[in-house]
Amino acid sequence: MKHMTTHHQSIITIFSFAVMLPLFFGCATKVDDKHSGGILLLEKPATNWEKEALPLGNGRLGCMVFGGVEEERFQFNVDNLWTGDENLPGNYRAPGMGMYQNFGNLYVALDARSPATKYRRELNISMAVCRVAYQQDGTEFVRETFCSHPDQVMVSRMTASAKGMYSGRMRLVGAHGEKTSAQPNRLTFTGTLDNGLQYEAQVLVAVEGGTIRMEGDTLVFSGCNNLTITLAAGTNYVMDFTRKWMGEHPHARVTRQADRASKRSWSKLLKAHVKDHQSLYNRVEIDLGRTEEAQLAMPIDQRLQAIQNGKADPDMDELLFQYGRYLLIACSRPGTLPANLQGLWNDRNDPPWHGDYHSNINLQMNYWHAESANLAECHTPLFDLLTESLVPFRKATKMSYGNDIRGFTIRTSHNPFGGMGWKWNIPASAWYAQHFWEHYAFGRDKEYLQTVAYPYLKEVCLYWEDHLKTLPDGRLVAPNGWSPEHGATEDGVSYDQQIIWDLFSNTIEAAAELDVDQDYSKKLSGMRDRLVGPKIGKWGQLQEWMEDKDDPKDQHRHVSHMFAVYPGRQISLSKTPGFAKAAAVSLKARGFGTVVGWGNAWKTALWARLLDAESAYTYYHKEVSANAFPNLWNGCWPGRTFQIDGNFGITAGAIEMLLQSHAGEIHLLPALPQAWATGTVKGLRARGGFEVDMEWNEGNLKSTAISSKTGGICKIRFKDRFTELTLKPGEKRILTEF
Ligand code: FUC
C-alpha cells in the first residue's frame, strides 16, 4: 500500500483486516429473486408488434410472442436474412445497400371457446422464457416459449389442465410470398432473395392425445392434450468475404436442427436453455430499492403509467437495467451477426433506417455495456463482422480517397456484406477501434490484442496519418468532417478530433502492452499532441466546431462533441476539469429539446461521467417515463419507432453511475442518485480485468468486493478517498468500510 496520506490510514487498516476475513457477507448477499428476477408482465395479448409483443432470441434466431387467445402469433427473424450486397461505391438509396428482412410468422389458431379470464403474458428475463396463461371454461391453459441457443430452435409448448383441449390450425407464412408445404407434422417454406441469399424455415409439431393432419398448406390438430412446436430457420449466409458471404443451402442444417430438437424432451430442452442463458445473465445482480408489492404486481403498462404520475418504482429501474443485458444476450452471441438497429427483431421488409448498422452512434451504443455489464462474449460479433468487412471497406475507401490512401474508413450505414451507404462518416472506423481496445482493456486477453485488436487499430491509424491535414501553425485537423447530422461539412470538427485522439491514445497503449512498435508509438504520440484539441467558447461551452459558433439555444439530439467525456476519456473532471465544466455547460444547454431514446441514454452516461448524479438519473428516468413501450423496448423518438440502442445505452449509463474505470482508477458509486441511495450490485466489470461487487446504504458503502482475473494493481476511489490494491490472478478482496 503506497502513496497513502494520513487521511487514508483508516481505510488501509480495514482493507488489510478485511482481506483476512472469510467471504461471508456483503456482496455475496443474494438479491431477492422476486424483485430482481425481472418479469415483464402484461395482462392482455399484443396487438402492436413493436410496443407490445415480447422478444426472445438466441443470438441468431429471434421471435416475438403476441399471446393471442384465439390465435397465437410467433413472428420470427434470423439475423442474417438481408437483401443487398457489397454495394460499391455505396449509395444509401441504391438497392445494393439492402435491408434487414422479416422472415415470417407462425400462426396457431385455436377453436373458439368462451372468453378467457385471468390472462397473463409474461417474459421472465432471468430465464428467457415467455409464458402465456389464462383460463377458459374452468380449464387452465399455459404456453411457454423460448429460443434456445444450445439447440438453435424456438420451442413452444402449449398445455392445459384438462385433456383433449387443443383443437385448431397452424400456418407458417413467409414474409416474401413463399409457398409453404405441409407434411403430416411439418411445415416448410424456402426461398431466395434477389441477392442470391437462400433461406428456409421449418416447423415440427408433436402432439399428445388427439390427432394431427395436413390440409393443403395447413396443419389441423384436434382433441390434443398438448402441443410442442419446434421452429428452425436459417439462411446460407456465412461471415466470410472470400466465399462471397454465402455457403451451402440451409435445408440440411435446418432439418437437422428441427429433427434433433424435436427428439429431445421439453424438460431437457428447457433445462439446457436456462442453463445457457443464466451462464451469462446471472453474472450481474442488482437491487436499487423496493417497489411496493401492489405496484410490483401490476402489468407494465400500468406501472409505466404510475411512474408517469410520479410514483417511485426502483424495481422498474432494475428491470430496465437488466433488460439491456437480456436483449444483448438474445441478439448477439459469438458467431452471430452484431446487433443491428433493432437487435435482430423486425416485422417489416423495409424497416426504419434499413435496420442497418449505423456508424455515427447507434452500433457503438449497442455495445457500450457489453464489457462493463459482464457480457464480453456478446461483444465479439462486432469484431468478427468488422474484421471480415475489411476488404470491401478498404476498396470503397480507395475509390473515394484515392489509391494511395492506406487504411480505411466507413460510411454512416453498412450491411453484413461489407456494403455501405449514405455519407462517409470519416471517424467511424476509429470509433469502432475503441471497441476493439475496450474489449482488451476490460478482459486483458493479450492474444486477442495482438491478433485481432492491434492490427485493426494500427490500420485505422494509417488512414489518419494519410488523411490528417496540417494547418499553417503546424496543428493537425481532420478535413471535411461533419458533426453527425448537425452543421456544415468543415475541418477540425470536435467529434473527429476527439475520436482520433482516442484512437491514437489506445493504439499507443496497445503497443506498450504488446511491447511492439516503439518508434511508431512515438510518432503517434507526436501527432496526438499536434491535434487541435478541445476548446472553450464564449458562453463557457465546449465547442462543437473549431470556430466559436455554438448556439446556446440549439437543442440538437446529437451530442457528438462530448465523445471525449463519454465514451472517450480525453476529458474528465479529475484530469481536465476546465473542459469537463465546459462540457456540462454544453450538455445543460442541449437539455431535453428534441431528445430521443438513445440521446437520453448518452446523456445519462455523460452526466454520470461529469459526476452529476441527479442529472444522470433525470435522463435514466426519462427513458422509463417517456420512451419505454409496454414491452420496455425503447422508442427512438418519444412514443414511436423502436430502436434498440436506447435499451443498451441506458444500461451502460446506469453502470457509469455506479462504477467508472476510464481514468486510471476504479471509482465506486461515482454518481449515485438519491433514488438509488441504498442498494446492491454484483458482477460489474472494470478496466484492468477487475470485477466489482458493492453494497451501500444511504449513499455510504457498506462493503465492496474486488476480484482480479489476471492480477494487477488497482487504485480505488470512493468520493474523495483513495486506496491502492495489488491483487494476484484470481484473487478477491473485500473492503468493509470507507
Ligand atoms: C442516427 C440518428 C437518428 C437515428 C438513426 C438510426 O442517424 O440521428 O435519429 O437514430 O441514427
XYZ file of C-alpha atoms and ligand atoms in Angstrom:
749
model
C 0.000 0.000 0.000
C 1.774 3.089 -1.124
C 1.010 6.752 -1.801
C -1.223 6.941 1.248
C -1.789 10.064 3.262
C -2.771 10.002 6.924
C -6.290 10.778 5.863
C -6.451 7.392 4.211
C -4.923 5.431 7.016
C -8.164 4.078 8.449
C -9.167 2.673 5.113
C -5.908 0.791 4.785
C -6.335 -0.827 8.164
C -9.763 -2.017 7.286
C -8.531 -3.323 3.968
C -5.768 -5.357 5.489
C -8.115 -6.771 8.073
C -10.872 -7.451 5.619
C -8.597 -9.387 3.360
C -8.184 -11.959 6.076
C -11.896 -12.392 6.617
C -13.700 -15.270 5.017
C -16.060 -14.323 2.212
C -19.207 -14.410 4.224
C -21.073 -11.214 3.703
C -21.890 -8.199 1.739
C -21.845 -8.677 -1.925
C -22.255 -12.377 -1.648
C -25.786 -11.492 -0.462
C -28.316 -12.965 -2.834
C -30.666 -10.389 -4.232
C -34.332 -11.283 -3.696
C -35.404 -13.167 -6.809
C -38.906 -11.890 -6.696
C -37.696 -8.357 -7.101
C -34.679 -8.858 -9.295
C -35.969 -11.844 -11.318
C -37.078 -9.448 -13.958
C -40.602 -10.199 -15.019
C -42.279 -8.177 -17.716
C -45.947 -8.743 -17.079
C -48.792 -7.805 -19.396
C -52.444 -8.628 -18.898
C -53.529 -8.708 -22.489
C -52.325 -10.144 -25.784
C -50.229 -7.937 -28.049
C -51.839 -6.174 -30.955
C -48.853 -3.957 -31.765
C -45.603 -5.662 -32.762
C -43.097 -3.054 -31.607
C -44.855 -1.885 -28.476
C -46.444 -4.983 -27.002
C -45.114 -8.273 -28.364
C -42.377 -9.870 -26.215
C -38.914 -10.587 -27.643
C -36.995 -13.856 -27.402
C -33.724 -14.661 -29.114
C -30.719 -16.954 -29.154
C -28.323 -14.505 -30.767
C -29.250 -15.603 -34.298
C -32.928 -16.611 -34.269
C -35.402 -14.158 -32.778
C -39.073 -14.426 -32.067
C -41.828 -12.048 -30.949
C -44.646 -13.586 -28.946
C -48.097 -11.998 -29.227
C -50.009 -14.343 -26.900
C -53.423 -14.119 -28.581
C -56.086 -16.359 -27.055
C -57.896 -17.298 -30.272
C -54.687 -17.196 -32.272
C -51.081 -17.234 -31.127
C -48.661 -15.439 -33.406
C -44.941 -16.025 -33.389
C -43.213 -13.526 -35.655
C -39.642 -14.662 -36.271
C -36.315 -13.421 -37.666
C -32.888 -14.732 -38.465
C -30.194 -12.094 -38.029
C -28.603 -12.659 -41.431
C -31.658 -12.510 -43.683
C -30.621 -9.405 -45.583
C -31.036 -8.060 -49.058
C -28.108 -6.090 -50.521
C -24.506 -6.852 -51.293
C -21.054 -5.289 -51.257
C -22.639 -2.297 -52.944
C -19.644 -0.335 -54.184
C -19.473 2.654 -54.298
C -22.154 2.885 -51.657
C -25.285 4.874 -52.211
C -27.801 4.701 -49.362
C -30.744 4.561 -51.701
C -29.194 2.063 -54.091
C -30.752 -1.399 -53.814
C -27.327 -2.842 -53.073
C -27.297 -1.330 -49.590
C -30.080 -3.738 -48.767
C -32.201 -4.082 -45.661
C -32.767 -6.461 -42.889
C -35.793 -8.656 -43.603
C -38.751 -10.125 -41.800
C -38.569 -13.937 -42.044
C -42.166 -14.858 -41.353
C -44.903 -15.762 -38.920
C -46.238 -18.918 -37.380
C -49.929 -18.684 -36.539
C -51.616 -21.164 -34.220
C -55.388 -20.667 -34.341
C -57.394 -22.355 -31.604
C -61.047 -23.342 -31.879
C -63.430 -20.858 -30.343
C -64.371 -21.091 -26.654
C -65.770 -18.734 -24.056
C -63.772 -15.554 -23.364
C -60.542 -16.038 -21.409
C -60.171 -14.966 -17.797
C -57.108 -14.454 -15.593
C -54.994 -13.728 -18.648
C -51.258 -13.148 -18.053
C -48.447 -12.811 -20.538
C -45.014 -12.517 -19.061
C -41.406 -12.538 -20.084
C -39.074 -13.836 -17.421
C -35.768 -12.284 -18.402
C -33.722 -14.283 -15.909
C -34.861 -17.486 -17.644
C -35.506 -16.067 -21.118
C -38.883 -17.759 -21.251
C -42.175 -16.208 -22.300
C -45.258 -17.589 -20.573
C -48.878 -17.032 -21.529
C -51.560 -18.314 -19.151
C -55.328 -17.921 -18.992
C -58.478 -19.804 -18.095
C -61.389 -20.793 -20.251
C -64.424 -22.730 -19.107
C -62.620 -23.754 -15.932
C -59.560 -25.096 -17.758
C -56.153 -23.519 -17.314
C -54.141 -23.039 -20.499
C -50.394 -22.382 -20.455
C -47.917 -21.691 -23.270
C -44.213 -21.439 -22.687
C -41.830 -20.359 -25.404
C -38.086 -19.814 -25.664
C -35.351 -19.521 -28.281
C -32.634 -21.974 -27.397
C -29.012 -21.193 -28.077
C -27.768 -24.758 -27.432
C -30.440 -26.269 -29.702
C -30.709 -23.366 -32.195
C -34.518 -23.540 -32.365
C -37.552 -21.805 -30.986
C -39.671 -24.136 -28.875
C -43.190 -23.541 -27.661
C -45.202 -25.892 -25.508
C -48.930 -25.471 -25.071
C -50.560 -27.354 -22.208
C -53.912 -27.423 -20.437
C -55.181 -28.620 -17.066
C -57.735 -30.908 -18.775
C -57.270 -33.454 -21.558
C -58.100 -33.047 -25.220
C -58.456 -29.251 -25.106
C -56.350 -28.323 -28.140
C -58.064 -28.196 -31.498
C -57.157 -25.753 -34.226
C -54.953 -24.952 -37.202
C -51.355 -23.993 -37.711
C -49.989 -21.912 -40.578
C -46.396 -20.990 -41.397
C -46.322 -17.853 -43.538
C -43.139 -16.464 -45.083
C -42.757 -12.707 -45.427
C -41.831 -12.809 -49.118
C -44.803 -14.636 -50.612
C -43.268 -18.118 -50.367
C -45.335 -21.245 -50.796
C -45.490 -23.339 -47.637
C -45.575 -27.091 -47.970
C -47.043 -29.397 -45.354
C -46.293 -32.932 -44.246
C -48.361 -34.622 -41.520
C -46.476 -32.888 -38.685
C -44.179 -30.493 -40.507
C -44.450 -27.166 -42.319
C -41.679 -25.838 -44.552
C -41.005 -22.866 -46.754
C -37.910 -21.979 -48.638
C -36.883 -19.022 -50.753
C -34.140 -16.973 -52.370
C -33.703 -13.205 -52.117
C -32.638 -11.102 -55.114
C -29.034 -11.113 -53.892
C -28.927 -14.931 -54.032
C -29.341 -15.479 -50.283
C -31.181 -18.744 -49.719
C -33.288 -19.396 -46.671
C -35.608 -21.933 -45.157
C -37.927 -22.284 -42.168
C -39.407 -25.465 -40.759
C -41.914 -26.138 -38.032
C -42.322 -29.541 -36.437
C -45.306 -30.259 -34.237
C -45.635 -33.040 -31.684
C -48.981 -33.694 -30.022
C -50.090 -35.874 -27.148
C -53.522 -37.383 -27.482
C -55.795 -36.297 -30.345
C -54.851 -36.184 -33.998
C -52.883 -34.041 -36.392
C -53.151 -33.990 -40.164
C -52.368 -31.729 -43.067
C -54.900 -29.824 -45.093
C -53.283 -28.014 -48.005
C -50.520 -25.861 -46.517
C -52.009 -26.046 -43.023
C -51.740 -28.481 -40.115
C -55.003 -29.306 -38.421
C -54.951 -30.694 -34.885
C -57.889 -31.949 -32.934
C -58.557 -33.020 -29.343
C -54.878 -32.880 -28.308
C -53.766 -32.752 -24.680
C -50.808 -30.573 -25.539
C -48.698 -29.329 -28.440
C -44.936 -28.943 -28.681
C -43.825 -26.744 -31.560
C -40.241 -26.588 -32.788
C -39.284 -23.862 -35.247
C -35.937 -23.895 -37.045
C -34.866 -21.292 -39.595
C -31.684 -20.299 -41.333
C -30.008 -18.909 -44.412
C -26.890 -19.705 -46.381
C -25.148 -16.539 -45.150
C -21.585 -17.093 -43.988
C -19.485 -14.383 -42.444
C -16.716 -14.978 -44.942
C -15.737 -12.438 -47.538
C -13.719 -14.988 -49.516
C -16.861 -17.079 -50.072
C -18.799 -14.009 -51.157
C -20.731 -14.301 -47.878
C -22.717 -17.359 -48.920
C -22.392 -21.094 -48.346
C -24.495 -24.182 -48.911
C -28.291 -24.207 -48.928
C -29.616 -24.206 -45.339
C -32.076 -27.063 -45.909
C -29.945 -29.829 -44.393
C -28.951 -27.755 -41.362
C -32.472 -26.504 -40.671
C -33.861 -30.040 -40.983
C -31.193 -31.373 -38.628
C -31.883 -28.652 -36.058
C -35.640 -29.216 -36.147
C -35.351 -33.014 -36.050
C -32.777 -33.120 -33.296
C -34.631 -30.709 -31.027
C -37.983 -32.360 -31.546
C -36.483 -35.672 -30.386
C -35.366 -34.154 -27.089
C -37.816 -33.857 -24.227
C -39.287 -30.470 -23.415
C -37.749 -30.503 -19.954
C -34.276 -31.270 -21.332
C -34.537 -28.504 -23.912
C -35.715 -26.062 -21.273
C -33.016 -27.041 -18.819
C -30.236 -26.659 -21.382
C -31.675 -23.331 -22.492
C -31.983 -21.852 -18.997
C -28.515 -23.052 -18.034
C -27.025 -21.458 -21.118
C -28.873 -18.163 -20.651
C -28.079 -17.923 -16.969
C -24.391 -18.605 -17.543
C -24.377 -15.047 -18.909
C -27.366 -13.396 -17.287
C -26.612 -14.382 -13.679
C -23.207 -12.732 -13.668
C -24.753 -9.437 -12.633
C -27.294 -8.883 -9.878
C -28.726 -5.543 -8.950
C -31.011 -4.186 -6.254
C -31.770 -0.475 -6.296
C -34.581 -0.378 -3.772
C -38.019 -1.855 -3.188
C -41.176 -1.169 -5.126
C -44.418 -1.577 -3.197
C -45.818 -5.088 -3.608
C -49.124 -3.866 -5.048
C -47.321 -1.842 -7.688
C -44.975 -4.699 -8.472
C -47.962 -6.922 -9.202
C -49.301 -4.523 -11.818
C -48.757 -5.079 -15.546
C -46.022 -2.969 -17.089
C -48.289 -0.559 -18.943
C -49.963 0.365 -15.639
C -46.637 0.555 -13.851
C -45.338 2.920 -16.514
C -48.466 4.997 -16.113
C -47.949 5.130 -12.346
C -44.332 6.221 -12.899
C -45.529 8.969 -15.216
C -47.836 10.048 -12.400
C -44.843 10.376 -10.107
C -44.775 7.005 -8.320
C -41.317 5.694 -7.434
C -40.595 2.219 -8.843
C -36.978 1.202 -8.193
C -37.671 -2.334 -9.392
C -38.537 -0.864 -12.773
C -35.117 0.826 -12.803
C -33.577 -2.608 -12.172
C -35.725 -4.236 -14.804
C -34.706 -1.688 -17.420
C -31.073 -2.191 -16.454
C -31.253 -5.980 -16.710
C -33.359 -5.799 -19.865
C -30.417 -4.183 -21.654
C -28.383 -7.228 -20.673
C -31.148 -9.667 -21.547
C -31.587 -8.187 -25.011
C -27.872 -8.296 -25.811
C -27.685 -11.967 -24.797
C -30.704 -12.547 -27.044
C -29.332 -10.863 -30.148
C -25.533 -11.032 -30.083
C -23.658 -14.233 -29.381
C -20.283 -15.472 -30.591
C -20.650 -16.481 -34.230
C -23.747 -14.398 -34.967
C -24.065 -11.024 -36.623
C -23.808 -7.989 -34.359
C -26.977 -6.323 -33.086
C -28.462 -4.050 -35.744
C -30.712 -1.024 -35.136
C -33.426 -3.343 -33.857
C -31.189 -6.020 -32.393
C -32.476 -8.877 -34.511
C -36.212 -8.253 -34.312
C -38.042 -6.810 -37.270
C -41.506 -7.363 -38.744
C -41.044 -5.407 -41.975
C -39.145 -5.825 -45.215
C -38.482 -2.073 -45.217
C -37.549 -1.397 -41.586
C -36.765 2.135 -40.361
C -33.262 3.189 -41.462
C -32.959 -0.188 -43.271
C -32.441 -1.934 -39.914
C -28.792 -1.337 -40.705
C -25.500 -0.914 -38.881
C -25.387 2.808 -38.214
C -21.874 4.035 -37.514
C -22.392 7.548 -36.138
C -23.619 6.479 -32.693
C -26.043 3.566 -32.890
C -23.929 0.453 -33.463
C -21.402 1.685 -30.921
C -24.096 2.315 -28.332
C -25.382 -1.221 -28.836
C -22.128 -2.399 -27.277
C -21.414 0.279 -24.682
C -22.480 -2.016 -21.865
C -21.077 -5.278 -23.245
C -17.855 -5.137 -21.238
C -18.981 -3.371 -18.056
C -22.197 -5.432 -17.771
C -20.158 -8.638 -17.879
C -21.188 -9.815 -21.342
C -17.819 -9.593 -23.069
C -18.524 -12.642 -25.270
C -21.559 -10.868 -26.691
C -19.225 -8.114 -27.934
C -17.354 -10.443 -30.300
C -19.825 -10.453 -33.245
C -18.951 -6.784 -33.728
C -15.242 -7.565 -34.110
C -15.965 -10.524 -36.367
C -18.081 -8.584 -38.829
C -15.830 -5.518 -38.876
C -12.740 -7.637 -39.432
C -14.420 -9.681 -42.151
C -15.586 -6.495 -43.894
C -12.080 -5.047 -44.160
C -11.509 -5.911 -47.817
C -14.665 -4.168 -49.095
C -14.130 -1.279 -46.665
C -10.587 -0.773 -47.975
C -11.769 -0.988 -51.558
C -14.531 1.569 -51.024
C -12.168 3.883 -49.163
C -9.661 3.843 -52.015
C -12.405 4.540 -54.540
C -13.318 7.718 -52.678
C -9.993 8.824 -51.226
C -7.534 7.668 -53.865
C -5.455 4.564 -54.358
C -2.612 5.840 -52.244
C -4.562 6.105 -49.049
C -3.751 3.424 -46.501
C -6.214 2.012 -44.021
C -9.938 2.512 -44.393
C -12.980 4.336 -43.199
C -16.718 3.722 -43.189
C -19.943 5.341 -44.310
C -22.810 6.084 -41.947
C -24.692 2.921 -42.822
C -23.385 -0.581 -43.536
C -24.663 -4.100 -44.049
C -23.410 -7.650 -43.364
C -21.744 -7.989 -46.806
C -19.264 -5.161 -46.329
C -21.562 -2.872 -48.312
C -22.063 0.708 -47.227
C -24.439 3.577 -47.789
C -25.072 7.239 -47.162
C -22.475 9.892 -46.328
C -18.981 8.940 -45.261
C -18.705 9.036 -41.503
C -14.959 9.505 -41.604
C -14.074 8.848 -37.944
C -16.337 5.771 -37.729
C -13.540 3.242 -38.155
C -11.639 4.987 -35.339
C -14.685 4.896 -33.086
C -15.076 1.198 -33.816
C -11.408 0.801 -32.926
C -12.290 1.980 -29.433
C -14.436 -1.147 -29.033
C -11.567 -3.389 -30.079
C -9.414 -1.675 -27.462
C -12.032 -1.732 -24.685
C -12.504 -5.472 -25.080
C -8.839 -5.799 -24.193
C -8.863 -3.083 -21.518
C -11.557 -4.967 -19.596
C -10.514 -8.535 -20.349
C -6.714 -8.348 -20.664
C -6.510 -11.080 -23.284
C -3.104 -10.410 -24.843
C -3.503 -12.879 -27.649
C -6.700 -11.172 -28.771
C -4.946 -7.817 -28.510
C -2.102 -8.999 -30.663
C -4.037 -10.882 -33.321
C -7.363 -9.045 -33.557
C -7.383 -5.629 -31.919
C -3.935 -4.190 -32.551
C -3.891 -4.834 -36.315
C -7.277 -3.117 -36.590
C -6.209 -0.111 -34.514
C -2.972 0.263 -36.404
C -4.633 0.133 -39.782
C -7.052 2.884 -38.803
C -4.087 4.960 -37.590
C -2.535 4.600 -41.041
C -5.670 6.069 -42.563
C -5.420 9.093 -40.299
C -1.715 9.518 -40.923
C -2.565 9.928 -44.584
C -5.781 11.865 -44.133
C -4.976 14.470 -41.464
C -4.323 17.995 -42.700
C -1.631 20.305 -41.314
C -2.711 23.861 -40.541
C -0.279 26.740 -41.202
C 0.641 26.746 -37.499
C 1.542 23.037 -37.622
C -1.518 21.715 -35.835
C -3.427 18.775 -37.258
C -7.087 18.621 -38.221
C -9.414 16.088 -39.782
C -10.530 17.705 -43.040
C -14.144 17.860 -44.224
C -15.743 16.447 -41.123
C -19.371 16.523 -40.052
C -20.606 16.622 -36.510
C -23.206 13.930 -37.066
C -26.353 15.185 -38.647
C -25.620 18.710 -37.473
C -23.981 21.734 -39.062
C -21.775 22.154 -42.092
C -19.001 19.987 -43.511
C -15.746 21.545 -42.356
C -12.272 20.956 -40.956
C -11.433 20.237 -37.331
C -14.888 19.207 -36.118
C -14.600 18.302 -32.412
C -16.190 14.876 -32.910
C -13.432 13.934 -35.379
C -10.613 15.462 -33.338
C -11.672 13.699 -30.144
C -12.141 10.311 -31.770
C -8.718 10.500 -33.418
C -7.193 11.453 -30.063
C -8.848 8.374 -28.589
C -7.606 6.149 -31.414
C -4.011 7.339 -31.098
C -4.093 7.003 -27.301
C -5.497 3.478 -27.420
C -3.037 2.410 -30.080
C -0.110 3.795 -28.096
C -1.283 1.884 -25.020
C -1.851 -1.260 -27.025
C 1.657 -1.109 -28.474
C 3.069 -0.668 -24.966
C 1.069 -3.650 -23.682
C 2.448 -5.784 -26.506
C 5.885 -4.219 -26.288
C 5.987 -3.524 -30.027
C 6.364 -0.594 -32.424
C 8.110 1.836 -30.098
C 9.078 4.225 -32.863
C 5.618 4.173 -34.362
C 4.113 4.890 -30.961
C 6.374 7.894 -30.603
C 5.220 9.117 -33.966
C 1.580 8.682 -32.966
C 2.177 10.437 -29.719
C 3.712 13.377 -31.574
C 0.721 13.516 -33.893
C -1.683 13.295 -30.964
C -0.011 16.294 -29.341
C -0.433 18.318 -32.521
C -4.152 17.559 -32.912
C -6.375 20.599 -32.475
C -7.774 19.908 -29.027
C -10.967 20.774 -27.131
C -11.876 24.458 -26.911
C -13.984 26.507 -24.542
C -16.182 29.048 -26.291
C -17.665 32.415 -25.486
C -20.541 31.227 -23.317
C -18.333 28.775 -21.454
C -19.387 25.864 -23.658
C -17.337 23.030 -25.079
C -17.107 23.906 -28.769
C -18.652 21.569 -31.277
C -16.594 23.122 -34.074
C -13.209 24.819 -34.361
C -14.921 28.142 -34.746
C -16.741 29.500 -31.693
C -20.230 29.442 -33.174
C -22.328 27.136 -30.967
C -25.838 28.388 -30.438
C -26.856 28.190 -26.753
C -30.461 27.642 -27.839
C -29.629 24.691 -30.101
C -31.087 21.503 -28.681
C -30.000 19.095 -31.419
C -30.281 15.422 -30.411
C -26.657 14.509 -31.156
C -24.034 15.449 -28.573
C -21.099 14.298 -30.665
C -18.661 16.912 -29.340
C -18.921 15.256 -25.951
C -17.416 11.984 -27.153
C -14.310 12.968 -25.147
C -16.342 12.775 -21.920
C -18.119 9.529 -22.782
C -17.414 7.045 -24.255
C -13.984 8.645 -24.659
C -11.625 9.649 -21.868
C -9.850 12.764 -23.104
C -11.946 14.959 -20.829
C -12.604 14.164 -17.172
C -13.270 16.141 -14.023
C -10.128 14.802 -12.415
C -7.699 15.401 -15.281
C -9.159 18.253 -17.322
C -11.657 19.986 -15.006
C -11.933 23.086 -17.185
C -13.100 21.149 -20.231
C -15.318 18.954 -18.079
C -17.103 22.034 -16.746
C -17.475 23.359 -20.284
C -18.987 20.043 -21.324
C -21.514 20.401 -18.510
C -22.442 23.864 -19.807
C -23.000 22.466 -23.313
C -24.909 19.460 -22.069
C -27.199 21.583 -19.962
C -27.906 23.826 -22.932
C -28.795 20.834 -25.109
C -31.372 19.929 -22.455
C -34.310 17.708 -23.266
C -35.051 19.524 -26.517
C -35.506 17.023 -29.293
C -34.232 14.245 -27.126
C -34.524 10.725 -28.479
C -34.182 7.360 -26.725
C -30.516 6.892 -27.494
C -29.957 10.565 -26.656
C -31.332 10.039 -23.131
C -29.003 7.097 -22.713
C -25.970 9.043 -23.866
C -26.849 11.976 -21.604
C -27.219 9.606 -18.658
C -23.671 8.354 -19.210
C -22.324 11.864 -19.835
C -23.805 13.326 -16.647
C -22.515 10.297 -14.756
C -19.010 10.948 -16.061
C -19.422 14.582 -15.011
C -20.364 13.219 -11.558
C -23.784 14.863 -11.577
C -25.883 12.040 -10.160
C -29.254 13.753 -10.191
C -28.958 14.937 -13.797
C -27.862 11.443 -14.818
C -30.875 9.973 -13.072
C -33.218 12.503 -14.667
C -32.303 11.084 -18.070
C -32.361 7.486 -16.847
C -35.822 8.068 -15.504
C -36.909 9.766 -18.703
C -36.118 6.555 -20.529
C -38.702 4.815 -18.347
C -41.275 7.575 -18.111
C -41.194 8.871 -21.686
C -39.500 6.415 -24.012
C -40.421 2.905 -22.874
C -43.110 0.959 -24.672
C -45.141 -1.573 -22.631
C -42.713 -4.303 -23.714
C -39.957 -1.985 -22.400
C -38.449 -1.543 -25.813
C -37.054 1.903 -26.299
C -38.697 4.391 -28.637
C -36.130 6.310 -30.655
C -38.325 9.351 -30.928
C -40.647 9.870 -27.965
C -43.501 7.435 -28.307
C -42.547 5.954 -31.659
C -40.101 3.876 -33.689
C -38.376 1.190 -31.728
C -34.598 1.344 -31.799
C -32.583 -0.932 -29.536
C -29.628 1.396 -28.912
C -31.598 3.205 -26.198
C -32.142 -0.069 -24.328
C -28.460 -0.893 -24.475
C -27.165 2.608 -23.855
C -29.279 3.091 -20.759
C -27.746 0.015 -19.116
C -24.321 1.419 -19.937
C -25.362 4.783 -18.485
C -26.568 3.190 -15.245
C -23.243 1.412 -14.871
C -21.371 4.699 -15.271
C -23.462 5.976 -12.353
C -22.390 3.022 -10.210
C -18.842 2.346 -11.325
C -16.282 4.075 -13.518
C -12.835 2.917 -14.540
C -11.803 5.075 -17.514
C -9.482 7.452 -15.640
C -6.935 5.000 -14.268
C -8.900 4.355 -11.082
C -11.890 2.275 -10.077
C -14.379 4.867 -8.921
C -17.086 3.354 -6.720
C -20.575 4.881 -6.806
C -19.392 7.997 -8.642
C -22.852 9.351 -9.435
C -25.292 7.703 -7.069
C -28.660 9.445 -7.186
C -30.973 9.856 -4.223
C -33.393 7.389 -5.831
C -30.817 4.624 -5.525
C -29.491 5.651 -2.079
C -29.497 2.079 -0.789
C -28.678 -0.923 -2.923
C -26.513 -3.780 -4.049
C -24.812 -4.651 -7.295
C -22.767 -7.672 -8.083
C -20.559 -8.600 -11.014
C -19.824 -5.290 -12.755
C -16.554 -5.218 -14.648
C -13.862 -2.563 -14.501
C -10.944 -1.986 -16.853
C -7.817 -3.880 -15.865
C -9.539 -7.272 -15.571
C -11.386 -6.474 -12.334
C -14.845 -7.389 -11.164
C -16.656 -5.376 -8.529
C -19.495 -6.066 -6.084
C -20.871 -3.312 -3.884
C -23.421 -2.926 -1.167
C -24.359 0.554 0.010
C -26.710 2.185 2.435
C -27.958 5.785 2.318
C -25.146 6.609 -0.061
C -22.407 5.035 2.077
C -20.544 1.945 1.024
C -21.092 -0.987 3.358
C -18.884 -3.439 1.548
C -17.069 -3.867 -1.712
C -15.510 -6.963 -3.203
C -12.882 -6.583 -5.907
C -11.629 -9.591 -7.767
C -8.976 -9.772 -10.396
C -8.860 -12.117 -13.325
C -5.298 -11.577 -14.387
C -3.760 -9.950 -11.322
C -2.712 -6.347 -11.117
C -2.738 -3.089 -9.274
C -5.913 -1.097 -8.909
C -6.458 2.327 -7.487
C -9.803 2.512 -5.804
C -11.759 5.654 -5.170
C -14.899 6.348 -3.194
C -15.915 10.012 -3.010
C -12.605 11.826 -2.271
C -10.898 8.856 -0.664
C -8.403 6.637 -2.430
C -6.502 3.462 -1.864
C -4.493 1.031 -3.903
C -4.583 -2.765 -4.015
C -2.294 -5.295 -5.593
C -4.163 -8.466 -6.465
C -2.874 -11.812 -7.600
C -4.545 -13.598 -10.520
C -7.865 -14.993 -9.314
C -7.703 -13.113 -6.016
C -10.713 -11.462 -4.395
C -10.518 -8.793 -1.684
C -13.282 -7.473 0.436
C -13.424 -3.939 1.791
C -15.831 -3.455 4.638
C -15.882 0.268 5.294
C -14.832 3.587 3.952
C -28.840 8.494 -36.335
C -29.819 9.363 -35.596
C -31.211 9.116 -35.949
C -31.481 7.624 -35.929
C -30.522 6.928 -36.848
C -30.704 5.469 -36.928
O -28.670 8.948 -37.629
O -29.543 10.702 -35.773
O -32.035 9.761 -35.018
O -31.259 7.136 -34.644
O -29.248 7.160 -36.385
